[in-house]
mmCIF file of N, CA and C in Angstrom:
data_model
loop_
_atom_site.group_PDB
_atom_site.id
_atom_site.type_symbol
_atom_site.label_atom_id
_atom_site.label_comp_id
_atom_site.label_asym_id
_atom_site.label_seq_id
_atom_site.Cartn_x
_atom_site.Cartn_y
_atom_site.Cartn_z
ATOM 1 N N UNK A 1 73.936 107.343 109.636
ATOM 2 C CA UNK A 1 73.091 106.178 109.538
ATOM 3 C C UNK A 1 73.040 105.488 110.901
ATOM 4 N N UNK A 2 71.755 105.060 111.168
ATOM 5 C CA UNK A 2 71.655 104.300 112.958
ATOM 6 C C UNK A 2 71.425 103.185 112.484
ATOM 7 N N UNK A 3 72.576 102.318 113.531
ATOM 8 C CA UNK A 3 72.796 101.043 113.297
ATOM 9 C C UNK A 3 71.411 100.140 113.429
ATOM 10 N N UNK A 4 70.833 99.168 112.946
ATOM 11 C CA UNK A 4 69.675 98.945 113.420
ATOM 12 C C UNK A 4 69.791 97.783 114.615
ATOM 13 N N UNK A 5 71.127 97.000 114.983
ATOM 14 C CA UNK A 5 71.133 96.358 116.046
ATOM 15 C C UNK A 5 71.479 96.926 117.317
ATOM 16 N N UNK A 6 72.141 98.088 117.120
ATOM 17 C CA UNK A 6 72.281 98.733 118.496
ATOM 18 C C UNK A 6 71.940 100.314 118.720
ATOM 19 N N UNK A 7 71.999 101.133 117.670
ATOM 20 C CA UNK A 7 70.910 102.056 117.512
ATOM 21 C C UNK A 7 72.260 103.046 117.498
ATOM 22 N N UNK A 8 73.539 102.847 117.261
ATOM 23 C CA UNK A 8 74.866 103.983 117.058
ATOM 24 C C UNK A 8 74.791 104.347 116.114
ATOM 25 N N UNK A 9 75.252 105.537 115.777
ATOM 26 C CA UNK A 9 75.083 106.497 114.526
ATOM 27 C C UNK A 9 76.644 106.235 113.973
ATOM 28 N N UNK A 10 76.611 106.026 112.587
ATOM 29 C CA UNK A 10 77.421 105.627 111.806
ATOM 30 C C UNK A 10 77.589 106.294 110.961
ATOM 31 N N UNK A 11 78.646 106.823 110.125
ATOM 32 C CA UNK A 11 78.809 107.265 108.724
ATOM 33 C C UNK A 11 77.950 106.956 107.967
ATOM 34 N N UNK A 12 77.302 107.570 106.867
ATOM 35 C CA UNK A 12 76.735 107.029 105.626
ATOM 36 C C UNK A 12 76.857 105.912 105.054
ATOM 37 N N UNK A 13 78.577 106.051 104.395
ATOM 38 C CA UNK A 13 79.277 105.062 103.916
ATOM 39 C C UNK A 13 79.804 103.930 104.491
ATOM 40 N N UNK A 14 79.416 103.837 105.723
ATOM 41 C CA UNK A 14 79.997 102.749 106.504
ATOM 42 C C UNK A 14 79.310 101.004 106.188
ATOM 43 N N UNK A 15 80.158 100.093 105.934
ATOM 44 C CA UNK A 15 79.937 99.311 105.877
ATOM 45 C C UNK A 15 79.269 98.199 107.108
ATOM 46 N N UNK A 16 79.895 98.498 107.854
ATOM 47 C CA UNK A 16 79.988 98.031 109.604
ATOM 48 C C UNK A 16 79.382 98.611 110.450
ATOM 49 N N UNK A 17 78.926 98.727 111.421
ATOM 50 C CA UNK A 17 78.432 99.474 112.492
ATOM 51 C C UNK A 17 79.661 99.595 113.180
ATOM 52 N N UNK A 18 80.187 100.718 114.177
ATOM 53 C CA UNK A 18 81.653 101.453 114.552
ATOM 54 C C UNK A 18 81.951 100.673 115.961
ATOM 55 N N UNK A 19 80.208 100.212 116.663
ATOM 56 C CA UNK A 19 79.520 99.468 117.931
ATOM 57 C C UNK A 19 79.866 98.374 117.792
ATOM 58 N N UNK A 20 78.986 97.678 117.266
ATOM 59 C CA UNK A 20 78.399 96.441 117.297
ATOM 60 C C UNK A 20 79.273 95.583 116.274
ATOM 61 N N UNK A 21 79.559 96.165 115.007
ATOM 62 C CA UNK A 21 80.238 95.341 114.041
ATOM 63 C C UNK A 21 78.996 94.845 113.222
ATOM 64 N N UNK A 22 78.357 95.510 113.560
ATOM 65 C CA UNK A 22 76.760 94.446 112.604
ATOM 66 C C UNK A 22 76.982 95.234 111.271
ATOM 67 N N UNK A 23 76.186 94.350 109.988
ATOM 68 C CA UNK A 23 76.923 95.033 108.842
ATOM 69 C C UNK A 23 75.604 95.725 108.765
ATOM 70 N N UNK A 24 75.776 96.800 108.265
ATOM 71 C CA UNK A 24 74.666 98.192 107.988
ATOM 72 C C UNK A 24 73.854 97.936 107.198
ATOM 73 N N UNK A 25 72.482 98.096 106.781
ATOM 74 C CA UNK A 25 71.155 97.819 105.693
ATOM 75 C C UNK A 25 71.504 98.171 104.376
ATOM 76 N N UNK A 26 72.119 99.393 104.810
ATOM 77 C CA UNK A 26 72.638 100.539 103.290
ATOM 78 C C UNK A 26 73.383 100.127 102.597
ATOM 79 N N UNK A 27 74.724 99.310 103.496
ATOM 80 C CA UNK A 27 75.752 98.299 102.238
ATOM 81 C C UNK A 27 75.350 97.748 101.374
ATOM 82 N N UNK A 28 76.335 97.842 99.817
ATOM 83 C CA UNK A 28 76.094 96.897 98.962
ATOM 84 C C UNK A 28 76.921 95.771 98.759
ATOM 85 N N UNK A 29 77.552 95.475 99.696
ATOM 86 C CA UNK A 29 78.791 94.857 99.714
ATOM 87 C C UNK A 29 78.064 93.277 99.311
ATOM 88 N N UNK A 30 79.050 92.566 98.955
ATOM 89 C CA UNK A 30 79.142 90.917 99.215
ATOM 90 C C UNK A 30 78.302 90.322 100.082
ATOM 91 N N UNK A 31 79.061 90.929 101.259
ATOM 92 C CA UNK A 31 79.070 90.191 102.307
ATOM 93 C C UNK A 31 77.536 90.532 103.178
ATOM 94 N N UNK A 32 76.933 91.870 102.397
ATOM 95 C CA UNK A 32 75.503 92.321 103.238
ATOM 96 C C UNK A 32 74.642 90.866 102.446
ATOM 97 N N UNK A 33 74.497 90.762 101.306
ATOM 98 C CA UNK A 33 74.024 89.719 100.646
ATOM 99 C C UNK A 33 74.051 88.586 101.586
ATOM 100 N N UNK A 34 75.558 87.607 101.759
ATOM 101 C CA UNK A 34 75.323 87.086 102.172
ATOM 102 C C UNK A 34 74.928 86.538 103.846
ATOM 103 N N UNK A 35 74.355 88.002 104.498
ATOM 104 C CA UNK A 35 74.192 88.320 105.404
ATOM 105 C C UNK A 35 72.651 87.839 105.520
ATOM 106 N N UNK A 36 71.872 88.652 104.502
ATOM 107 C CA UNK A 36 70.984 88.236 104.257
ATOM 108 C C UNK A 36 70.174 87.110 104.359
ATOM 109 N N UNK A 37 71.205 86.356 103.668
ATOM 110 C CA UNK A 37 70.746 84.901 102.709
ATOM 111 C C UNK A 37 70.953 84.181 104.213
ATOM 112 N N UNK A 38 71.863 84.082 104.800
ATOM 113 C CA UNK A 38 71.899 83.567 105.799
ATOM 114 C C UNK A 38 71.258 83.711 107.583
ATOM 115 N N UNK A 39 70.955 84.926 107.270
ATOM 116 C CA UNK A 39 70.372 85.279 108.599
ATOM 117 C C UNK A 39 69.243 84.581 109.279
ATOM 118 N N UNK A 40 68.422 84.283 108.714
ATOM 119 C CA UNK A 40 67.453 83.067 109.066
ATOM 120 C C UNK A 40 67.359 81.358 109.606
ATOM 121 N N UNK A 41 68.697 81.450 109.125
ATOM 122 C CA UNK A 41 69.643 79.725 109.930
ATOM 123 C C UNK A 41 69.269 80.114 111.288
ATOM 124 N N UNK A 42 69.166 78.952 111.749
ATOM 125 C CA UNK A 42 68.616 78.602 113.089
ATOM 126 C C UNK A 42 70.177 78.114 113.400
ATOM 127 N N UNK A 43 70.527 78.449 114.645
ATOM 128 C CA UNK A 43 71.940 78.535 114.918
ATOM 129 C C UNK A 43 71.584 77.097 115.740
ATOM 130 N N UNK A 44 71.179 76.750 116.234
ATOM 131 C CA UNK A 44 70.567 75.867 117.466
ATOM 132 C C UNK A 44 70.298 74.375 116.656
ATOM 133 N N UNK A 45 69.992 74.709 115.380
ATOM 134 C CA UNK A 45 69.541 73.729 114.946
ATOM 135 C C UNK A 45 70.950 73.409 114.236
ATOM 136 N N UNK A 46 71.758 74.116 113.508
ATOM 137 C CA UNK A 46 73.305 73.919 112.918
ATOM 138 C C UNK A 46 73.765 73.200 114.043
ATOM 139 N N UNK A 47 73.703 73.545 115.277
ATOM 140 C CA UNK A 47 74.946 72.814 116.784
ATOM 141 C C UNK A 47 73.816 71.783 116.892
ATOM 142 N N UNK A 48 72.770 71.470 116.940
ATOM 143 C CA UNK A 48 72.560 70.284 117.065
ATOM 144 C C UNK A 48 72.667 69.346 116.279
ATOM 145 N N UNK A 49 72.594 69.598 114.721
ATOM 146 C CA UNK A 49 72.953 68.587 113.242
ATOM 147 C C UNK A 49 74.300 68.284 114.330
ATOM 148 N N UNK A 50 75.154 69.197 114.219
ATOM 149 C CA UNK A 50 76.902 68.557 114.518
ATOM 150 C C UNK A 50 76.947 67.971 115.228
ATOM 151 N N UNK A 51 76.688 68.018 116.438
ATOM 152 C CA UNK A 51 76.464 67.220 117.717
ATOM 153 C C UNK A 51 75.995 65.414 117.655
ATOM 154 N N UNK A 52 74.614 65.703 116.847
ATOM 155 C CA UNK A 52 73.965 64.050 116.683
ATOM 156 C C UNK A 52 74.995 63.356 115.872
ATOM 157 N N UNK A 53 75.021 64.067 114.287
ATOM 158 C CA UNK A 53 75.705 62.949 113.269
ATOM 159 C C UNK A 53 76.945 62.938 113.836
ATOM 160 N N UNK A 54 77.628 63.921 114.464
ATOM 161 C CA UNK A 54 78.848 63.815 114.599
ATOM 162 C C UNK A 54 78.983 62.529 116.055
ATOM 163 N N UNK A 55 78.338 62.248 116.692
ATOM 164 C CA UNK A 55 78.486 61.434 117.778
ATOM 165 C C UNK A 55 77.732 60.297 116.992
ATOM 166 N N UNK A 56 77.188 59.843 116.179
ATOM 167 C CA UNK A 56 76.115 58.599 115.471
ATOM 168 C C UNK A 56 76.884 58.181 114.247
ATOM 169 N N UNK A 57 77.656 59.206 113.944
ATOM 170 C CA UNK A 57 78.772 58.967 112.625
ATOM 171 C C UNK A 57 79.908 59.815 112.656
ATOM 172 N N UNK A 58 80.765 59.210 112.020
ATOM 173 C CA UNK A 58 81.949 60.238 112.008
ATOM 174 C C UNK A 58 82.173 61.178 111.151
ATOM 175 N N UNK A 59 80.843 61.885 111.095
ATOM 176 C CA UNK A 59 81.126 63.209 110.151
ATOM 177 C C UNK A 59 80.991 64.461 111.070
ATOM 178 N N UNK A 60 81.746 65.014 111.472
ATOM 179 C CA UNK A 60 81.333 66.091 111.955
ATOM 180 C C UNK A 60 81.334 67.416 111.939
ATOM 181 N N UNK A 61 80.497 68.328 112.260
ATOM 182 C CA UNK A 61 80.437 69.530 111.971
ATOM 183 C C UNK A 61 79.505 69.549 110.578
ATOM 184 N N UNK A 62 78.738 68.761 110.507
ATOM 185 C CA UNK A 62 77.595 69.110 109.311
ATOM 186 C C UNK A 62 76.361 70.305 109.346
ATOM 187 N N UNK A 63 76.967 70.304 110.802
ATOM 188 C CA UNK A 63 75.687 71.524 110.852
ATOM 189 C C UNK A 63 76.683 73.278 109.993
ATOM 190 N N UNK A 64 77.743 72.623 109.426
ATOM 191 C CA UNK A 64 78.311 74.131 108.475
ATOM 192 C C UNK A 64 77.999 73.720 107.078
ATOM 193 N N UNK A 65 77.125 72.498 106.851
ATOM 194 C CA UNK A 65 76.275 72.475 105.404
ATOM 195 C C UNK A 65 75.283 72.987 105.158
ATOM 196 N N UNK A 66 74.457 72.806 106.883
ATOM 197 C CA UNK A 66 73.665 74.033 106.905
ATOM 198 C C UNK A 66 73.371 75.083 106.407
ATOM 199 N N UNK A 67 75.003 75.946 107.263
ATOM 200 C CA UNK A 67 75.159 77.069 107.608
ATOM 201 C C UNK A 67 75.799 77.443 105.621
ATOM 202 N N UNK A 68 75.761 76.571 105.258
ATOM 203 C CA UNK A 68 76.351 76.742 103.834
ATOM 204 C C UNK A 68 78.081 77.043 103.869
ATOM 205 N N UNK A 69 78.572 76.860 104.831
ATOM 206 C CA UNK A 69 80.658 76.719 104.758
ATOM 207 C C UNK A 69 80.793 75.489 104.535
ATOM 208 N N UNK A 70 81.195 74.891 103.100
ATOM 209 C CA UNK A 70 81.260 73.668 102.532
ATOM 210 C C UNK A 70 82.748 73.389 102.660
ATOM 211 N N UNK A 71 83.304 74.361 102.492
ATOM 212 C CA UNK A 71 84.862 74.049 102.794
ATOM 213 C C UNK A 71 85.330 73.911 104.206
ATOM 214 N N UNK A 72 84.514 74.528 105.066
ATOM 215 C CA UNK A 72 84.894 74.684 106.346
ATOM 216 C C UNK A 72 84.059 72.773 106.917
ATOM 217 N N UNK A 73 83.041 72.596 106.176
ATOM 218 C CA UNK A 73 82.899 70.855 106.912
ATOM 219 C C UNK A 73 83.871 70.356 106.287
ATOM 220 N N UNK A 74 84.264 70.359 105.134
ATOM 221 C CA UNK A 74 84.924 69.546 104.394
ATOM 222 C C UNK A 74 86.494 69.291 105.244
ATOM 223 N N UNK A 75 86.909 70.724 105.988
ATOM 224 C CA UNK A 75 88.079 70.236 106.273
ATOM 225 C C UNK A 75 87.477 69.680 107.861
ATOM 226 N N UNK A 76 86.623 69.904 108.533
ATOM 227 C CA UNK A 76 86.419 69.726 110.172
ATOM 228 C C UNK A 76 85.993 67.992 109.908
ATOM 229 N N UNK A 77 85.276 67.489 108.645
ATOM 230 C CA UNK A 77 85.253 66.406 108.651
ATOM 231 C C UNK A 77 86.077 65.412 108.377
ATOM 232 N N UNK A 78 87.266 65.472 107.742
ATOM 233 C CA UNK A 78 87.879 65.196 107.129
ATOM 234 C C UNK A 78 89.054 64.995 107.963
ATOM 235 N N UNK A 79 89.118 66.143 108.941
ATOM 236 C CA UNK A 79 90.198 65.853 110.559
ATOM 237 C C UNK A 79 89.063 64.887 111.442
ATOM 238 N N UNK A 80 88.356 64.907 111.623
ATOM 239 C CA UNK A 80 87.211 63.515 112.199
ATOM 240 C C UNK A 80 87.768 61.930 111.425
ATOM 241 N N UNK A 81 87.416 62.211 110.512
ATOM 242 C CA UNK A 81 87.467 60.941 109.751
ATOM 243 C C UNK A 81 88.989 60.153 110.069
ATOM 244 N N UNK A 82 89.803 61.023 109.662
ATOM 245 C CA UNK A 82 91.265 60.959 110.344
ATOM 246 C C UNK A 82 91.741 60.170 111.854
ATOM 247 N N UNK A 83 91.108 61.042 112.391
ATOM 248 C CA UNK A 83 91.255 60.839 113.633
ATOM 249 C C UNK A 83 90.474 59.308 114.015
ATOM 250 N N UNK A 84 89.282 59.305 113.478
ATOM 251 C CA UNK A 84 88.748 58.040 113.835
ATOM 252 C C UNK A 84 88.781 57.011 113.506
ATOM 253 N N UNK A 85 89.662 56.792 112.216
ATOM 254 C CA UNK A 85 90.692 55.799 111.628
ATOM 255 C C UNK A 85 91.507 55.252 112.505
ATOM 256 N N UNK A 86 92.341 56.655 113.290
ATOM 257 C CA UNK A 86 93.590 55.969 113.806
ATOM 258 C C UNK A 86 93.388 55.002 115.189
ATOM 259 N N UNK A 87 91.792 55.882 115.812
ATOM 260 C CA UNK A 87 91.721 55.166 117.096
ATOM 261 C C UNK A 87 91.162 53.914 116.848
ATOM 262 N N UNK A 88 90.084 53.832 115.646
ATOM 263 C CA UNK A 88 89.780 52.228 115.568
ATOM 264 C C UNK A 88 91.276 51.198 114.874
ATOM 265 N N UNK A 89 91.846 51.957 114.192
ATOM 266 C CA UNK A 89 92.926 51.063 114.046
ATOM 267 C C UNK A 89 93.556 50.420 114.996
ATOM 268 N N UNK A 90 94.337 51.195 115.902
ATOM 269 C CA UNK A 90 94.846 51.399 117.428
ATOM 270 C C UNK A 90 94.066 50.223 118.252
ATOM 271 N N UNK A 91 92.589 50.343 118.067
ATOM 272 C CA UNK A 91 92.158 49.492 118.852
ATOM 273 C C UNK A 91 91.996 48.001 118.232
ATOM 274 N N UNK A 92 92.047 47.597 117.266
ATOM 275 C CA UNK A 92 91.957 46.700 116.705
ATOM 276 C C UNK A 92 92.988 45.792 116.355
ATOM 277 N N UNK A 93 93.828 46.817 115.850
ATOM 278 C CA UNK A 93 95.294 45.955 115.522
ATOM 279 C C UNK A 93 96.482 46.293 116.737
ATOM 280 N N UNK A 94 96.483 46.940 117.951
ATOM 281 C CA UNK A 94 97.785 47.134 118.623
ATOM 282 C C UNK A 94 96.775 46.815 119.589
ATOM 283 N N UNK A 95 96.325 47.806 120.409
ATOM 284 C CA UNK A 95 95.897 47.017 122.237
ATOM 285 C C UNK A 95 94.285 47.866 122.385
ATOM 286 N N UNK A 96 93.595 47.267 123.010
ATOM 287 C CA UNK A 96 92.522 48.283 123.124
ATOM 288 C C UNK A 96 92.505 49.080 124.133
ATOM 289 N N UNK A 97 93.272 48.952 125.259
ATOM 290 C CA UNK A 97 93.123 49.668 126.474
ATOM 291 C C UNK A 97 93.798 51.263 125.859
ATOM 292 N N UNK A 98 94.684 51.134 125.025
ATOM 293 C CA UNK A 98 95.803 52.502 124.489
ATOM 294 C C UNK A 98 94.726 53.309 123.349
ATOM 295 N N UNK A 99 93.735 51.956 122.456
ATOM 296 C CA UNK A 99 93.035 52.815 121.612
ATOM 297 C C UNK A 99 91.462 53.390 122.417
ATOM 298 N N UNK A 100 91.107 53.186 123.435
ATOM 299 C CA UNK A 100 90.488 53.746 123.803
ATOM 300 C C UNK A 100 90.726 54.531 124.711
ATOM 301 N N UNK A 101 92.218 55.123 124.943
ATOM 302 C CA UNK A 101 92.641 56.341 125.630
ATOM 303 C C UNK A 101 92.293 57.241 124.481
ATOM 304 N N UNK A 102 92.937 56.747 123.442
ATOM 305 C CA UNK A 102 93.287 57.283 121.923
ATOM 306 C C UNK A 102 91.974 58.087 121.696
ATOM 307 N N UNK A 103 90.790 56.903 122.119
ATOM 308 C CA UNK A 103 89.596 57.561 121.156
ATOM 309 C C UNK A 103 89.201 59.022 121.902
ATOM 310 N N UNK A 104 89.742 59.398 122.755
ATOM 311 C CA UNK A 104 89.399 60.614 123.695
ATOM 312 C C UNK A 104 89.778 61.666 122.707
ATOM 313 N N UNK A 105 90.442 61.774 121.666
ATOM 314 C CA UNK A 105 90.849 62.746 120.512
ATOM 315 C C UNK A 105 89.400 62.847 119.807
ATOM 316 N N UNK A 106 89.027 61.976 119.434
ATOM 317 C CA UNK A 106 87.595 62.054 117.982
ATOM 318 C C UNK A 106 86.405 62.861 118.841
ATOM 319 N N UNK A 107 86.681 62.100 120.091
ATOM 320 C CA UNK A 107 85.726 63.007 121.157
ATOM 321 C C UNK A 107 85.581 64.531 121.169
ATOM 322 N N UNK A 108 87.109 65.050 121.741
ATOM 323 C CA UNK A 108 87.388 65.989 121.591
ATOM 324 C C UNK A 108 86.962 66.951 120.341
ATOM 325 N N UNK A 109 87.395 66.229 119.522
ATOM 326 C CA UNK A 109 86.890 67.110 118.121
ATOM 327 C C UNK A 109 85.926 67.236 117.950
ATOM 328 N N UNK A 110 85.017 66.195 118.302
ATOM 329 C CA UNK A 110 83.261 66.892 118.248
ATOM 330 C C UNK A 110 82.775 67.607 118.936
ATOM 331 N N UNK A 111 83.096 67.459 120.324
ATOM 332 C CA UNK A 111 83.057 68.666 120.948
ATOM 333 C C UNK A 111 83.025 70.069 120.352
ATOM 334 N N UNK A 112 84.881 70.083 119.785
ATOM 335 C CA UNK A 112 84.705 71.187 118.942
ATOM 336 C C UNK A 112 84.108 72.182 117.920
ATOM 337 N N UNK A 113 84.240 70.840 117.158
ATOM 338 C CA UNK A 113 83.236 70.880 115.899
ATOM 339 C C UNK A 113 82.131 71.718 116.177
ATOM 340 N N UNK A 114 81.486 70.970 117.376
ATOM 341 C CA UNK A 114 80.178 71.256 117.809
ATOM 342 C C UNK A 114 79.787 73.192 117.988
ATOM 343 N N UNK A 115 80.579 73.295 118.964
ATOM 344 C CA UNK A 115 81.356 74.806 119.614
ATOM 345 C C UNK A 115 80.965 75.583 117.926
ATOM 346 N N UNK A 116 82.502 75.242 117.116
ATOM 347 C CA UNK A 116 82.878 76.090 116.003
ATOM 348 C C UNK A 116 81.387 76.479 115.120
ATOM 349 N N UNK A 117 80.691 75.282 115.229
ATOM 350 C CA UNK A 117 79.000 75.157 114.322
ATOM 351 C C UNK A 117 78.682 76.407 115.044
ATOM 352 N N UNK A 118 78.411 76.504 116.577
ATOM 353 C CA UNK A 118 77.281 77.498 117.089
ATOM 354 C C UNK A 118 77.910 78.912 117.090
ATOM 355 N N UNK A 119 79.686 78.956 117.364
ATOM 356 C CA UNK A 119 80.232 80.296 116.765
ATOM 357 C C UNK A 119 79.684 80.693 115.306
ATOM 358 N N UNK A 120 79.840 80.331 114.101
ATOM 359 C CA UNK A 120 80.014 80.573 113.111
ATOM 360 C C UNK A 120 78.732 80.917 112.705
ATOM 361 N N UNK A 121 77.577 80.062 113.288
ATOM 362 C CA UNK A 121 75.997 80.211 113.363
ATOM 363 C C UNK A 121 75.946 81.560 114.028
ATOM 364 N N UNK A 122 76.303 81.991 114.788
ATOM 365 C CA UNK A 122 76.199 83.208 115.617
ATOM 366 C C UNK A 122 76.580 84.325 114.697
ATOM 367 N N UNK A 123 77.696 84.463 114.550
ATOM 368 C CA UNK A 123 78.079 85.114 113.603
ATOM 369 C C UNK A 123 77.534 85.418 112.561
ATOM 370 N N UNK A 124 77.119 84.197 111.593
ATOM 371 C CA UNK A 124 76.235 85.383 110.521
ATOM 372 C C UNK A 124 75.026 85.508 110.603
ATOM 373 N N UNK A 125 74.599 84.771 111.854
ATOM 374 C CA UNK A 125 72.807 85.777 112.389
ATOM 375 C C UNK A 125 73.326 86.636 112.951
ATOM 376 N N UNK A 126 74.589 87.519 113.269
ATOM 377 C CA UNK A 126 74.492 88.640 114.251
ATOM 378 C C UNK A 126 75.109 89.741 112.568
ATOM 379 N N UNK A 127 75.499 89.400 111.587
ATOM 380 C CA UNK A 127 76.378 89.901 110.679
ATOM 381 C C UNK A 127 77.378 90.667 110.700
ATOM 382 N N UNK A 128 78.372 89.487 111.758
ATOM 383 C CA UNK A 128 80.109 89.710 111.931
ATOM 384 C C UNK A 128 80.680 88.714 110.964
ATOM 385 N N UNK A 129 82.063 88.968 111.508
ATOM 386 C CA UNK A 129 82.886 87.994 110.187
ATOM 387 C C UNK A 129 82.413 86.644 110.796
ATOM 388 N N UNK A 130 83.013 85.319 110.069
ATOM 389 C CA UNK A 130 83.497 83.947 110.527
ATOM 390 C C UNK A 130 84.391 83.958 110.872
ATOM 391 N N UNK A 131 84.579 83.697 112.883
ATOM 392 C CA UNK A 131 86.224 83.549 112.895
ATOM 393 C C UNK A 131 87.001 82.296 112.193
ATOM 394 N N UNK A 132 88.620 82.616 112.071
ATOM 395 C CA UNK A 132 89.061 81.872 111.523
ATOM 396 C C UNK A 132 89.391 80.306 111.926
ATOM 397 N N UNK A 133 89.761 79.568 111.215
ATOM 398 C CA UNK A 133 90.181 78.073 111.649
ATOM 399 C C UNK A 133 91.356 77.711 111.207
ATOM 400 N N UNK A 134 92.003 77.204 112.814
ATOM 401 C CA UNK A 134 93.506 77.106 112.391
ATOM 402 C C UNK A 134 94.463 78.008 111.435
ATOM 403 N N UNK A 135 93.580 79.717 112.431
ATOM 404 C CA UNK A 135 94.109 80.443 111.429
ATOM 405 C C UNK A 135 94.173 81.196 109.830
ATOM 406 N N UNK A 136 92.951 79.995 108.907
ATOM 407 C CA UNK A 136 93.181 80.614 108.034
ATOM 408 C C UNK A 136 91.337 80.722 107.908
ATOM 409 N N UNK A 137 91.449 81.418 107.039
ATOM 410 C CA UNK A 137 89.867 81.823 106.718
ATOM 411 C C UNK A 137 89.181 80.504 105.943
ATOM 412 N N UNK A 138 88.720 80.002 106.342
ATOM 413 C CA UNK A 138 88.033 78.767 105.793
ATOM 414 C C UNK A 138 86.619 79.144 105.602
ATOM 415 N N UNK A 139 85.641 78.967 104.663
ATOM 416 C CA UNK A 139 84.370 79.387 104.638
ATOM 417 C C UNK A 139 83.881 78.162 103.921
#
């Protein structure tokens, strides 16, 4: 079977391309489905959702509601929310000069956030896995 993203000849039965990692037409797997279903997300448009709300509000990484990983915003927002508790606390009730070192963390994470949106977007328009977060498979 020739891969159709890079044109390598593959086993029949192969799920994967041996190249590229792209998942094969012929699979019936799960995961060709949701290969499918998803391939049409605009990756560009997922990193930019995360980017705006996540800098206009403290939710971030919404562009993986998009991408349909409900568990994966749920926890990236949820370390936001966290985080942006402690620096407005920090700044409000102890000193502001320390909570706005502080707030350089919530920053950081959107940043991330941002990043993890356009990996994960990449990924299932190219139909590789989702890498993991903090290690564990979060989807």
């Amino acid at each position: 079977m020739k891969c159709p993203e890079c044109g390598a000849e593959n086993n029949d039965n192969s799920e994967r391309c041996n190249v590229c990692n792209a998942i094969l037409p012929a699979s019936k797997s799960q995961n060709h489905k949701e290969y499918i279903q998803v391939k049409f997300k605009n990756k560009y448009l997922a990193t930019i959702l995360s980017a705006i709300v996540g800098f206009f509000f403290i939710f971030d990484g919404v562009g993986q509601l998009y991408l349909g990983l409900y568990k994966r915003f749920a926890v990236e927002c949820g370390i936001s929310i966290v985080l942006n508790l402690i620096s407005y606390y920090i700044v409000f009730f102890i000193s502001m000069t320390i909570g706005m070192i502080v707030y350089i963390l919530p920053l950081i994470w959107l940043i991330y956030t941002t990043y993890d949106t356009y990996i994960c977007a990449d990924a299932l328009t190219t139909g590789r896995s989702i890498p993991l977060l903090f290690g564990r498979d979060i989807q």
